[in-house]
CSV table of C-alpha atoms in Angstrom, one decimal:
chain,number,residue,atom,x,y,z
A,1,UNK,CA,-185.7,-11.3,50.0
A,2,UNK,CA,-186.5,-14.6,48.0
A,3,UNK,CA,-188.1,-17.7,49.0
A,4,UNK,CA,-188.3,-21.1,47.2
A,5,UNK,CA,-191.5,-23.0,47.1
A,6,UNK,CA,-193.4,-21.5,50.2
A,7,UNK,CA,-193.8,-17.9,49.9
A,8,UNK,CA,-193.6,-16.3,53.6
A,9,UNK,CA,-194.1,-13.0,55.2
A,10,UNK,CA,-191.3,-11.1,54.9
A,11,UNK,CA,-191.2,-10.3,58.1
A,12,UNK,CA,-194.2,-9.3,60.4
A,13,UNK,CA,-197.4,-10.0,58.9
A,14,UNK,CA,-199.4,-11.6,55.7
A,15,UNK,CA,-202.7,-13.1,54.8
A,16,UNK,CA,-204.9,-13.2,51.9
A,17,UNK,CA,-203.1,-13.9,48.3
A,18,UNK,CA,-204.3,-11.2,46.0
A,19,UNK,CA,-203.9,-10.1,42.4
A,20,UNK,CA,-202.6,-13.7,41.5
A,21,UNK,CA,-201.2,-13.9,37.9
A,22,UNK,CA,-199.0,-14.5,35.0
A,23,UNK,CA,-198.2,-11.1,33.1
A,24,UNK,CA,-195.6,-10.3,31.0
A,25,UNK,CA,-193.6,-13.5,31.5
A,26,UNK,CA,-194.1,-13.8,35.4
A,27,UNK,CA,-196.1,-14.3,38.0
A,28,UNK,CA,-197.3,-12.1,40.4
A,29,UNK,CA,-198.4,-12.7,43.4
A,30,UNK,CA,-199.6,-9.8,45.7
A,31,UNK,CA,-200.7,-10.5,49.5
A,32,UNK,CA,-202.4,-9.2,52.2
A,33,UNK,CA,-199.7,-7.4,54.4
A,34,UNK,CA,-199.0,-5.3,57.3
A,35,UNK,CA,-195.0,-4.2,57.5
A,36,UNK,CA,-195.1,-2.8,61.0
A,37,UNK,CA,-195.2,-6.1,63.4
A,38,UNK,CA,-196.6,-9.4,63.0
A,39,UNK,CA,-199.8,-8.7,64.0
A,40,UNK,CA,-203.4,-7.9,62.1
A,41,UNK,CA,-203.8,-4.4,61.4
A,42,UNK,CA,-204.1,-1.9,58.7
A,43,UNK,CA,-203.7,-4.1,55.5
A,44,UNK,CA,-201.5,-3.2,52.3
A,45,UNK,CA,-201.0,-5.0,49.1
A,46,UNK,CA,-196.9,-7.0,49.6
A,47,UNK,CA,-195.8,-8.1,46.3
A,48,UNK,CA,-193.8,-10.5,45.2
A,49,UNK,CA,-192.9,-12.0,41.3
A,50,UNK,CA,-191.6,-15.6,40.0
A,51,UNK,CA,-190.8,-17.0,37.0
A,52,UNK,CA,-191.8,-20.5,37.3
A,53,UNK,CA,-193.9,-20.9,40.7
A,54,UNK,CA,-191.1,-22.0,42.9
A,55,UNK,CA,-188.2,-19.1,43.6
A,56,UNK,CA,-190.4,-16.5,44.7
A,57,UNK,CA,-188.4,-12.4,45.3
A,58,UNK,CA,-190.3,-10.2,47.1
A,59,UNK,CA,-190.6,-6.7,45.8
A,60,UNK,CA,-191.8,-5.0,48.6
A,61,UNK,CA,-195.2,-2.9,48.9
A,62,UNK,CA,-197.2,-2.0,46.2
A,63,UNK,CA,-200.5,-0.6,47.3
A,64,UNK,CA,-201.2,1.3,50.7
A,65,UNK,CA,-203.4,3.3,51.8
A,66,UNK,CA,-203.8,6.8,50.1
A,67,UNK,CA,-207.3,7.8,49.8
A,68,UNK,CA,-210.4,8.6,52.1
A,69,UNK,CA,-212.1,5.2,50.8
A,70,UNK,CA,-209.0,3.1,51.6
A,71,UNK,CA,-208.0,5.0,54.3
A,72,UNK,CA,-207.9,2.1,56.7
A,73,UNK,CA,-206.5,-0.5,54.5
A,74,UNK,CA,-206.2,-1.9,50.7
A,75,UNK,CA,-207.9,-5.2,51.7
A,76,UNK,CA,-207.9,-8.6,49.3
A,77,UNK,CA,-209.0,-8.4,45.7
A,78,UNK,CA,-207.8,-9.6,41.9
A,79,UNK,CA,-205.5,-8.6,39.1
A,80,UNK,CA,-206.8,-8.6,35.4
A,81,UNK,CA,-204.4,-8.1,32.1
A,82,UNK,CA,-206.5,-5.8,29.9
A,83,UNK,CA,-205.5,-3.7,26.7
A,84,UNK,CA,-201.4,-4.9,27.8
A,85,UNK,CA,-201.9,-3.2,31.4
A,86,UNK,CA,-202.5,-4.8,34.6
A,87,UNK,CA,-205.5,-3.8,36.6
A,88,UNK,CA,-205.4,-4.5,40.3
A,89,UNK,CA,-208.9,-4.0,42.0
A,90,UNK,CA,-209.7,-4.5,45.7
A,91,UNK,CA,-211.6,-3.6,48.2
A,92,UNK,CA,-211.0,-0.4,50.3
A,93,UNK,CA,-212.1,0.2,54.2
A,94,UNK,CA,-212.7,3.3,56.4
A,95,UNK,CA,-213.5,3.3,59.5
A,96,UNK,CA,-216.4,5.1,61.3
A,97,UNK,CA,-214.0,5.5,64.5
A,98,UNK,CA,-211.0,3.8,65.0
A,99,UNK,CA,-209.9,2.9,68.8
A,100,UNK,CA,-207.7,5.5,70.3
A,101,UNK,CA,-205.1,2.8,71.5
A,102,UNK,CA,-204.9,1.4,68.2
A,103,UNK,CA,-205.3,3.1,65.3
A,104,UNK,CA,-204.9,-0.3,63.3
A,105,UNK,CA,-208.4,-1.6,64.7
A,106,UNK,CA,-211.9,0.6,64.9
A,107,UNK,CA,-214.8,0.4,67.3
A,108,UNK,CA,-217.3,-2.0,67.5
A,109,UNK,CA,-216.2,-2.9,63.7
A,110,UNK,CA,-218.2,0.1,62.3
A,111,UNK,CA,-216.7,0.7,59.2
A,112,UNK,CA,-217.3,1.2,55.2
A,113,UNK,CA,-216.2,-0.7,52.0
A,114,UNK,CA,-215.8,0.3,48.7
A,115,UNK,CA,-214.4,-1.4,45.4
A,116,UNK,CA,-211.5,0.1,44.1
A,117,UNK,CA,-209.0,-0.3,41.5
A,118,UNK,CA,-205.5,0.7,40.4
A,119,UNK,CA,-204.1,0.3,36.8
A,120,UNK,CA,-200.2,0.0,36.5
A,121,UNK,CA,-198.8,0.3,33.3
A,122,UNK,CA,-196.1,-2.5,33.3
A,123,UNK,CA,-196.4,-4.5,36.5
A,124,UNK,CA,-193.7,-3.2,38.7
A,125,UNK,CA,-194.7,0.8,39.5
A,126,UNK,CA,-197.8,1.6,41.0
A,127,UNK,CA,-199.0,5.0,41.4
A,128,UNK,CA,-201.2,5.1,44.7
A,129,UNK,CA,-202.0,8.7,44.3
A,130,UNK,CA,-203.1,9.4,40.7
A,131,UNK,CA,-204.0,5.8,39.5
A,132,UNK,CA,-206.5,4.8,42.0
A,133,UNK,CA,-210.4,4.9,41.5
A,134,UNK,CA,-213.2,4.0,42.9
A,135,UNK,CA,-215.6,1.8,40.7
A,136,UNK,CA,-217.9,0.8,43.4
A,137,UNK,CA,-219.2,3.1,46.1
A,138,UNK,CA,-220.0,2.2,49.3
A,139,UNK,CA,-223.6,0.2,49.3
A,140,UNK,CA,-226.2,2.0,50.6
A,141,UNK,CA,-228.9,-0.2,49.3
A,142,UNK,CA,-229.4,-3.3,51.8
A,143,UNK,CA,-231.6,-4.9,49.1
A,144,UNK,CA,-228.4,-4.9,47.2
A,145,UNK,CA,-225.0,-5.4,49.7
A,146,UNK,CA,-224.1,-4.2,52.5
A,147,UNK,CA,-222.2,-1.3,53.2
A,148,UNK,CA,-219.5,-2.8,55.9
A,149,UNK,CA,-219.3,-6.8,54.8
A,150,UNK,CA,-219.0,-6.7,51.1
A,151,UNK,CA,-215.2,-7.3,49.7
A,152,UNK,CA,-212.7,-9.2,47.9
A,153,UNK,CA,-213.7,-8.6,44.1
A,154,UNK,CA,-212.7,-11.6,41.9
A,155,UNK,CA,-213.0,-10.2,37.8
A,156,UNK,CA,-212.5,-12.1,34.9
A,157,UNK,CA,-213.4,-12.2,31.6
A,158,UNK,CA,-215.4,-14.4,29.8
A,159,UNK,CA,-217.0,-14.5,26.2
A,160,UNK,CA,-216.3,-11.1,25.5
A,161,UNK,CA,-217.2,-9.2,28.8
A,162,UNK,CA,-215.7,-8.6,32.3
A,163,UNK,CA,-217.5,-9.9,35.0
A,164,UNK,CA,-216.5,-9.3,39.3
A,165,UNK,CA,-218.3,-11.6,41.9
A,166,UNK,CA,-218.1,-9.9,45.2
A,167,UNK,CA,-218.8,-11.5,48.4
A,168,UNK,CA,-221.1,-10.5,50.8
A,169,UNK,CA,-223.9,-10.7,53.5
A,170,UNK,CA,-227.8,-10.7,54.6
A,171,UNK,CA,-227.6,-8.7,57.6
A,172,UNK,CA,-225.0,-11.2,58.8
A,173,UNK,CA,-227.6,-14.1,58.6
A,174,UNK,CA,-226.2,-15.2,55.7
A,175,UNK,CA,-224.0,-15.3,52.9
A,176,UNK,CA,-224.3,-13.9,49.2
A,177,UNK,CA,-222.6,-13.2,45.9
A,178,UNK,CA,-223.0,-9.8,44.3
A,179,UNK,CA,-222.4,-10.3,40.5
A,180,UNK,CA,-221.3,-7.0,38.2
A,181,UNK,CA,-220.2,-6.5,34.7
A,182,UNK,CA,-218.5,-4.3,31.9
A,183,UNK,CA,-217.8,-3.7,28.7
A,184,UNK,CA,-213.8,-2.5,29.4
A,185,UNK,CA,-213.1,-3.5,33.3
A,186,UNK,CA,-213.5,0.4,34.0
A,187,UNK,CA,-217.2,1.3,34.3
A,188,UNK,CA,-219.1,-1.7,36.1
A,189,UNK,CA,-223.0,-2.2,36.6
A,190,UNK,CA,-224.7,-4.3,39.2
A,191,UNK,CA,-225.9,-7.1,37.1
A,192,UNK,CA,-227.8,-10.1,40.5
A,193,UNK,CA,-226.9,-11.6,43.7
A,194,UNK,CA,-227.4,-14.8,45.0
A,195,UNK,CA,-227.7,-15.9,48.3
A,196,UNK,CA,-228.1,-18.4,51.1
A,197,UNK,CA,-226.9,-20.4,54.1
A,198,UNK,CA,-224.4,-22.2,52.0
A,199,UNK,CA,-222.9,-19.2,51.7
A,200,UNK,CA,-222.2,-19.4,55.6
A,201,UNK,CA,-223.0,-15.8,57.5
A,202,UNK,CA,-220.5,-13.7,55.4
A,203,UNK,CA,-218.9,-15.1,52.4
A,204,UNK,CA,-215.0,-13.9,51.5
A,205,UNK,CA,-212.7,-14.2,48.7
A,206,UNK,CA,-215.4,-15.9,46.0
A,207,UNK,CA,-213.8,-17.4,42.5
A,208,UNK,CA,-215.3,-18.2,39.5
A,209,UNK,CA,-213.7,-20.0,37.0
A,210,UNK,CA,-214.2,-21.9,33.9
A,211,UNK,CA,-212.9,-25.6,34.3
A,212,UNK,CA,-213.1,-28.0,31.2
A,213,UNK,CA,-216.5,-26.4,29.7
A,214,UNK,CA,-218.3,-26.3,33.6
A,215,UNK,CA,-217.8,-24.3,36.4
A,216,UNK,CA,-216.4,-24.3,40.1
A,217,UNK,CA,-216.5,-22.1,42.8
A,218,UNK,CA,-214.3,-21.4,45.1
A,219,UNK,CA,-215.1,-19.2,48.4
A,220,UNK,CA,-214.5,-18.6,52.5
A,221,UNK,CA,-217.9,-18.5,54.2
A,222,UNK,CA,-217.5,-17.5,57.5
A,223,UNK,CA,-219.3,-18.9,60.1
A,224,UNK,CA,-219.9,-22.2,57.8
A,225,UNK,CA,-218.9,-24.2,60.9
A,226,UNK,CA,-219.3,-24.4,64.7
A,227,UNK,CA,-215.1,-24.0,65.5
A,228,UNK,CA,-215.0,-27.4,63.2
A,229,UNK,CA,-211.2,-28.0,63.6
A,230,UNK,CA,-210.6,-24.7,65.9
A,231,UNK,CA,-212.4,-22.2,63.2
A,232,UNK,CA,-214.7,-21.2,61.9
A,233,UNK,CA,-214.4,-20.3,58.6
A,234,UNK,CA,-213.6,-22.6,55.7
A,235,UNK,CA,-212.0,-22.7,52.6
A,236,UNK,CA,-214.5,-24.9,50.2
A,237,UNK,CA,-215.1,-25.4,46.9
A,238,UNK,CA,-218.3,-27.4,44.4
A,239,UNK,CA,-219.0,-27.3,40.7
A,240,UNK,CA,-221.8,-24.2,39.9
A,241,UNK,CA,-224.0,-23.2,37.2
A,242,UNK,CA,-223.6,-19.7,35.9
A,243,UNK,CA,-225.7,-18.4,33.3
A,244,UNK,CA,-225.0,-14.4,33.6
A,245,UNK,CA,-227.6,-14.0,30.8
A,246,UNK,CA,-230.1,-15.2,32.7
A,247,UNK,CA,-229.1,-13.6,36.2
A,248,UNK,CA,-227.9,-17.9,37.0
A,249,UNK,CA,-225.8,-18.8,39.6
A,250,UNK,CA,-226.3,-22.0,41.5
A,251,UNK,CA,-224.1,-24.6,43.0
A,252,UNK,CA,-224.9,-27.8,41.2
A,253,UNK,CA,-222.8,-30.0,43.4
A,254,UNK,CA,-222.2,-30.5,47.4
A,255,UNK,CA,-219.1,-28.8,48.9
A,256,UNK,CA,-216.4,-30.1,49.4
A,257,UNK,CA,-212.9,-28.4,51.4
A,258,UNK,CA,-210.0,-27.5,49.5
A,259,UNK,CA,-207.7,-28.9,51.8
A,260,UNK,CA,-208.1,-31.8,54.7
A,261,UNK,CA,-205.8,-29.8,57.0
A,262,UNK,CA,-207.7,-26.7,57.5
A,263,UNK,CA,-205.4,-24.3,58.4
A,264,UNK,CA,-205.4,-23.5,54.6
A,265,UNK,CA,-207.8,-20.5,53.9
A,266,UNK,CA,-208.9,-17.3,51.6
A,267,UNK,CA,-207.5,-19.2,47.9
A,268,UNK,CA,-207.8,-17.8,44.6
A,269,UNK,CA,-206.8,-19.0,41.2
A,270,UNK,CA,-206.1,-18.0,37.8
A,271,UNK,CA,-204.2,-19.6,34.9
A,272,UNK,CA,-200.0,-20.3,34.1
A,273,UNK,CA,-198.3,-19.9,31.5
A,274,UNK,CA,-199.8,-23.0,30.0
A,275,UNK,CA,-203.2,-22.1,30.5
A,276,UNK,CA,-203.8,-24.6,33.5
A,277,UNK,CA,-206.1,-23.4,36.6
A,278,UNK,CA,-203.8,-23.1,39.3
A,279,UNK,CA,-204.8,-22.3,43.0
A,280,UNK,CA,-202.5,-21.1,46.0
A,281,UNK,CA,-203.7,-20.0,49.6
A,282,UNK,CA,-202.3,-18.6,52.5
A,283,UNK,CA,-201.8,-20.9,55.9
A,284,UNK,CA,-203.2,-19.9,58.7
A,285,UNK,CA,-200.5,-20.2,61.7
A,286,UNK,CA,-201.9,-19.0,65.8
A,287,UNK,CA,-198.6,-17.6,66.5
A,288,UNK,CA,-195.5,-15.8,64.7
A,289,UNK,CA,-191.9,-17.5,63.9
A,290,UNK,CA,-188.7,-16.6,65.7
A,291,UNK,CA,-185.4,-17.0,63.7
A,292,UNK,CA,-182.1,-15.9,65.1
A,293,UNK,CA,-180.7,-12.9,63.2
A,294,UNK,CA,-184.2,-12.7,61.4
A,295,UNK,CA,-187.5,-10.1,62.0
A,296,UNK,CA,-190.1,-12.2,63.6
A,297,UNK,CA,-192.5,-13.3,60.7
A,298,UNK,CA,-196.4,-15.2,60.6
A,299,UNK,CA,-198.4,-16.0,58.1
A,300,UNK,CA,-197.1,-17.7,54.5
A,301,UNK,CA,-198.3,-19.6,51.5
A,302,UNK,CA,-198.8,-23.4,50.6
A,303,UNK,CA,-197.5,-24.6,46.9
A,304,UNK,CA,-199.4,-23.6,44.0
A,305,UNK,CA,-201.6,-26.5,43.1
A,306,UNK,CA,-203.5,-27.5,39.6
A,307,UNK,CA,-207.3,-27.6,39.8
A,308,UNK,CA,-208.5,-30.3,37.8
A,309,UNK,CA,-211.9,-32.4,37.6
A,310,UNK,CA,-212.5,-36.1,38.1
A,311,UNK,CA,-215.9,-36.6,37.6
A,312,UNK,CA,-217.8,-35.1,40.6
A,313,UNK,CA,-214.7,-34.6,42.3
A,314,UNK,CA,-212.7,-31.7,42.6
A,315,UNK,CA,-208.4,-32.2,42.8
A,316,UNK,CA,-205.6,-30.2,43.5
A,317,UNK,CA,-202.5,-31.7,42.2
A,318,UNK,CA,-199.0,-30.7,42.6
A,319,UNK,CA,-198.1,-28.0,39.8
A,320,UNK,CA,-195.7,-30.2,37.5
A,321,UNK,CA,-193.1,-27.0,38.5
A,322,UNK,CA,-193.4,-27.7,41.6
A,323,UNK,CA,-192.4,-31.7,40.7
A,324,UNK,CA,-190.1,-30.6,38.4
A,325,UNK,CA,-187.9,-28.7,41.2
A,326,UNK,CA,-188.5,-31.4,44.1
A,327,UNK,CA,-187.0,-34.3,41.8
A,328,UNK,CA,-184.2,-32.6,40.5
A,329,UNK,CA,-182.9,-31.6,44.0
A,330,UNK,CA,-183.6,-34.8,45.8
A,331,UNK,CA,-183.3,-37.9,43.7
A,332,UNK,CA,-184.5,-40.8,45.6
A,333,UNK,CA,-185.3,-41.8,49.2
A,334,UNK,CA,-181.7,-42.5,50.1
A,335,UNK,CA,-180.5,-39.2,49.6
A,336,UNK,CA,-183.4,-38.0,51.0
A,337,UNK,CA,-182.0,-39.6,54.3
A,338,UNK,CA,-178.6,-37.9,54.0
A,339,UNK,CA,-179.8,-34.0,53.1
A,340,UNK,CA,-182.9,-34.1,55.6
A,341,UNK,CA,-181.5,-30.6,56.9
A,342,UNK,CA,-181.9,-29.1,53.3
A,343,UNK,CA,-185.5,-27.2,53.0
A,344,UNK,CA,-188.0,-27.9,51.5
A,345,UNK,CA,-187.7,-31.5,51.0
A,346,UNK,CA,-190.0,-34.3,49.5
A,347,UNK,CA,-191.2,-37.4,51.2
A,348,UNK,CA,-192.7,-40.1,49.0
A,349,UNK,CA,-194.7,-43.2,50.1
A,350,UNK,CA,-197.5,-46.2,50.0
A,351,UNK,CA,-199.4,-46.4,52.8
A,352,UNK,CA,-201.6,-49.4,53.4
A,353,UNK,CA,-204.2,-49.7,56.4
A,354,UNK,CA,-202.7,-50.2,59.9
A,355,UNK,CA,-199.6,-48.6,58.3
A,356,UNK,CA,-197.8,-45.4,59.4
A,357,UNK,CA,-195.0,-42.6,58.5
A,358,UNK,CA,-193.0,-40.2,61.3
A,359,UNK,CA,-191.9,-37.2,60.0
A,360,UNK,CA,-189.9,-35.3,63.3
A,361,UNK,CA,-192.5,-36.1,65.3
A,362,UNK,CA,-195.7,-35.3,62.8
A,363,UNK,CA,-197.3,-38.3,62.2
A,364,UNK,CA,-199.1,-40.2,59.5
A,365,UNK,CA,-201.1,-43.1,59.5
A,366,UNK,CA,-203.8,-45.0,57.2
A,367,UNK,CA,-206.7,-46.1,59.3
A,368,UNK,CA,-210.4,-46.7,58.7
A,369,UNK,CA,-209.6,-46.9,55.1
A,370,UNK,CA,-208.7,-42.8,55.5
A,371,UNK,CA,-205.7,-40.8,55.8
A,372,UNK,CA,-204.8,-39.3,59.0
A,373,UNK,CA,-202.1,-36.9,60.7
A,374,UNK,CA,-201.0,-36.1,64.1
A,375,UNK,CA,-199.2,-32.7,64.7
A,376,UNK,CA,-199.5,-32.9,68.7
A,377,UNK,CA,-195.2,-33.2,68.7
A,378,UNK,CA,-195.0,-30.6,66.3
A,379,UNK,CA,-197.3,-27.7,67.0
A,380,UNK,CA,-197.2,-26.6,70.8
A,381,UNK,CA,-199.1,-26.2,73.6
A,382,UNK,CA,-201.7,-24.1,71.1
A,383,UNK,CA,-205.0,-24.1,72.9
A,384,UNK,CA,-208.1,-23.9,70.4
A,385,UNK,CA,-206.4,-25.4,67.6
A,386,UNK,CA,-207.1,-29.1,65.9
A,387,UNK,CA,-204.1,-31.2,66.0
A,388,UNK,CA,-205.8,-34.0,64.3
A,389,UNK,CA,-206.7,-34.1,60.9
A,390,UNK,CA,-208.1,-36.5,58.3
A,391,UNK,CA,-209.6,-37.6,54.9
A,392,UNK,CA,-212.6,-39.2,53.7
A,393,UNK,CA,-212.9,-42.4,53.4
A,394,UNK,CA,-210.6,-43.5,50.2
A,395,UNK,CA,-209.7,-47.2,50.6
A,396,UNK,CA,-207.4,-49.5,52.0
A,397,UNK,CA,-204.4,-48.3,50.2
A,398,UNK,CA,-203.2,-45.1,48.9
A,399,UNK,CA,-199.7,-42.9,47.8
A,400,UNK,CA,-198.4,-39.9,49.3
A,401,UNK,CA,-196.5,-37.5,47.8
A,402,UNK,CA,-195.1,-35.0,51.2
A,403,UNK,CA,-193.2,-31.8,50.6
A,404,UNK,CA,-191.8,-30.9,54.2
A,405,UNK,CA,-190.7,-27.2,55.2
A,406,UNK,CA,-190.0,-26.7,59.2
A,407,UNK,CA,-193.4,-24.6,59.3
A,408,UNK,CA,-195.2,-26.4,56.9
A,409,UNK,CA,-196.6,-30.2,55.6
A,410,UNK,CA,-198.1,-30.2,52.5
A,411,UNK,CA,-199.4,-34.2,51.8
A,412,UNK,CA,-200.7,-35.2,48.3
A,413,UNK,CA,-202.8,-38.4,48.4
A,414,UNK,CA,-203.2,-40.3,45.0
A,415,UNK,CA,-202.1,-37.0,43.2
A,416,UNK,CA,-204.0,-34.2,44.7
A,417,UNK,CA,-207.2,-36.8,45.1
A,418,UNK,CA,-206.9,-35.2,48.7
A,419,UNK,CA,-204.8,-32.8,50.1
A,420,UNK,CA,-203.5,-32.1,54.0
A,421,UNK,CA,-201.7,-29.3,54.6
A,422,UNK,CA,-200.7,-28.6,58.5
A,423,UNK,CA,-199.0,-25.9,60.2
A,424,UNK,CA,-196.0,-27.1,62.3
A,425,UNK,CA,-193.6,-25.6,64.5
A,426,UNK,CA,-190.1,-26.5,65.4
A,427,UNK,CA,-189.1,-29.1,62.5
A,428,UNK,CA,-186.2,-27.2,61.5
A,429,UNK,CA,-184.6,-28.3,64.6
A,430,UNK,CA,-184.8,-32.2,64.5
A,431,UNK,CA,-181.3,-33.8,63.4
A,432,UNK,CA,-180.2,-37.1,62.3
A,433,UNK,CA,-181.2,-40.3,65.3
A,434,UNK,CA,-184.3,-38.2,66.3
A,435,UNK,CA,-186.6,-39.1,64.6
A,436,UNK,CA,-187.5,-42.7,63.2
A,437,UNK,CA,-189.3,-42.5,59.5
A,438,UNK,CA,-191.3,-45.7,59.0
A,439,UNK,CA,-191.6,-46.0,54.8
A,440,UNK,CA,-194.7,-48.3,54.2
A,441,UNK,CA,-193.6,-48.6,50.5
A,442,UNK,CA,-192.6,-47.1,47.4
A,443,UNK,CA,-194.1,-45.4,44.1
């Protein structure tokens, strides 16, 4: 199965990315996944390879569960090159007791984590019965982890060692970052920990990463938010201060979100091909896709997006492939008008205050000197979901750049200054006369 631009579930069920990277000339992109329905339940790694972040192929499963640690799933984790291999760790769960009407889901979440990895030798086998092995146990030691809420290793290396950030909890009070490192990504030693409230209550899927001689962090606390925008968990990201020879982590900057829409969650980066950060994430969506002639499929990913600095501000800018693609298939907004059935499709415009955009009945307006969206036509009778969604404060006058998919808007304000990324349903149906578009200007 392939897919162009947005990666989706190929059929029942994804999540988390995991094990984004570029190795031996592609990437690969591996993703939380469960094959039997599209529900939540006992996670394996999918896996799926590109050669220039747009036509995505799918190449089916490539870790599942296989050993007493991991029994109950191969939850998220990371994918490191080392010595021409790639190493794929992540984070292993059995249950205590899992319910008797659903093997899938345990009792009163009692269960176990461990880190584990698995080392393929060229990037398309992987041995889940020999090459798997466990590199951290279960955490016994409360003054270090815990031994249920600690997951999703990120490793990395930097200046000659391998480091893993882990995230984790305080007795579910709140959040914290375990830190480990090695000498050859094999053997790993618990090096500190920070933690804190602005770590929310349990923090998943930290990243650590290098940016233009500083550092960011990326993470998912949980709990960081009273249902702000119908969850509650959050997808944010603020420059940091790591020191790992002094045991230093600190966030030297206020959060920000990743993206204005919120449905976008659990991110993680690494570099292309041309050594530029590059983040995706997977879209949340409350209920699964019906296509004629098609398994029944929920849950996919937004467009990679380039991480870049301006100033105190974090962006995330349309990958140049990404552009690249979009312009050569739709030239101009004329021809844009005549191929509006063709997915994905780019939408580009100037909005000015009091101004406003109709895309099949999702709407975009400038107002208050802030960008704002409307999904109320496109989404459903959803209960517990936001349907509104909105910037900061960023003027009086600012360009969009929109990519549109029928389950999917992505909107790029002044190049990734901000981004809105909604879920939508039903756009795939709209056809020419139904829908006015109201162009406030061009680029």
């Amino acid at each position: 199965m392939r897919h162009t631009l947005h990666l989706k579930a190929p059929g029942n069920w994804i999540n988390d990315p995991n094990g984004f990277i570029y190795y031996r000339g592609k990437y690969h992109l591996f993703y939380q996944y469960f094959p039997y329905a599209p529900v939540w339940g006992t996670m394996h790694w999918g896996h799926a390879v590109s050669t220039d972040l747009v036509h995505w192929e799918h190449l089916g499963v490539a870790l599942f569960p296989t050993k007493y640690e991991d029994q109950n799933g191969c939850f998220s984790g990371s994918a490191l090159e080392h010595d021409g291999k790639l190493n794929l760790y992540y984070t292993g769960i059995h249950y205590d007791k899992p319910r008797a009407d659903n093997i899938h889901t345990c009792i009163e979440e009692r269960f176990a984590s461990s880190q584990l990895m698995l080392i393929s030798e060229d990037g398309e086998t992987f041995d889940n019965f020999e090459s798997k092995r466990t590199v951290i146990p279960v955490i016994e030691d409360d003054g270090i982890g815990d031994s249920k809420d600690t997951r999703d290793p990120k490793v990395w290396e930097e200046n000659g060692k391998f480091y893993m950030v882990l995230g984790s909890t305080k007795g579910g009070e709140e959040g914290r970052l375990l830190f480990y490192e090695s000498e050859d990504a094999l053997d790993w030693r618990y090096a500190f920990q920070v933690s804190g409230k602005q770590f929310g209550r349990i923090l998943e899927c930290p990243d650590l990463f290098s940016l233009e001689e500083k550092h960011v962090f990326i993470g998912s606390p949980m709990y960081i938010e009273e249902k702000t925008y119908g969850y509650e968990h959050h997808a944010v990201c603020a420059r940091a201060e790591f020191c790992p020879e002094e045991g230093k982590f600190e966030l030297s900057g206020s959060y920000q979100y990743i993206d204005y829409g919120f449905d976008l969650y659990a991110p993680q980066t690494n570099v292309d091909r041309e050594g530029r950060r590059v983040l995706i994430g997977w879209m949340r969506m409350p209920k699964a896709v019906k296509e004629p002639g098609h398994r029944e499929w929920i849950g996919m990913m937004g467009v990679p997006r380039v991480v870049k600095e301006d100033g105190e501000h974090i962006c995330f800018q349309m990958h140049p492939e990404t552009d690249r693609y979009l312009s050569r298939r739709i030239g101009g907004r004329e021809e844009l008008f005549r191929q509006k059935e063709i997915y994905p499709y780019r939408v580009k415009a100037v909005l000015s205050e009091g101004e406003s955009l109709d895309i099949g009945g999702y709407k975009i307006r400038m107002e208050g000197g802030a960008v704002k969206t409307d999904r109320s036509e496109v989404f459903g009778s959803l209960e517990g979901y936001h349907l509104m969604s909105e910037t900061p404060g960023i003027g009086g006058k600012c360009s969009l750049d929109i990519i549109v998919d029928p389950n999917l808007i992505e909107i790029f304000i002044n190049d990734g200054e901000y981004v809105i990324s909604n879920v939508v349903y039903g756009l795939g149906s709209y056809i020419d006369g139904h829908v006015e578009q109201i162009f406030a200007g061009d680029e």
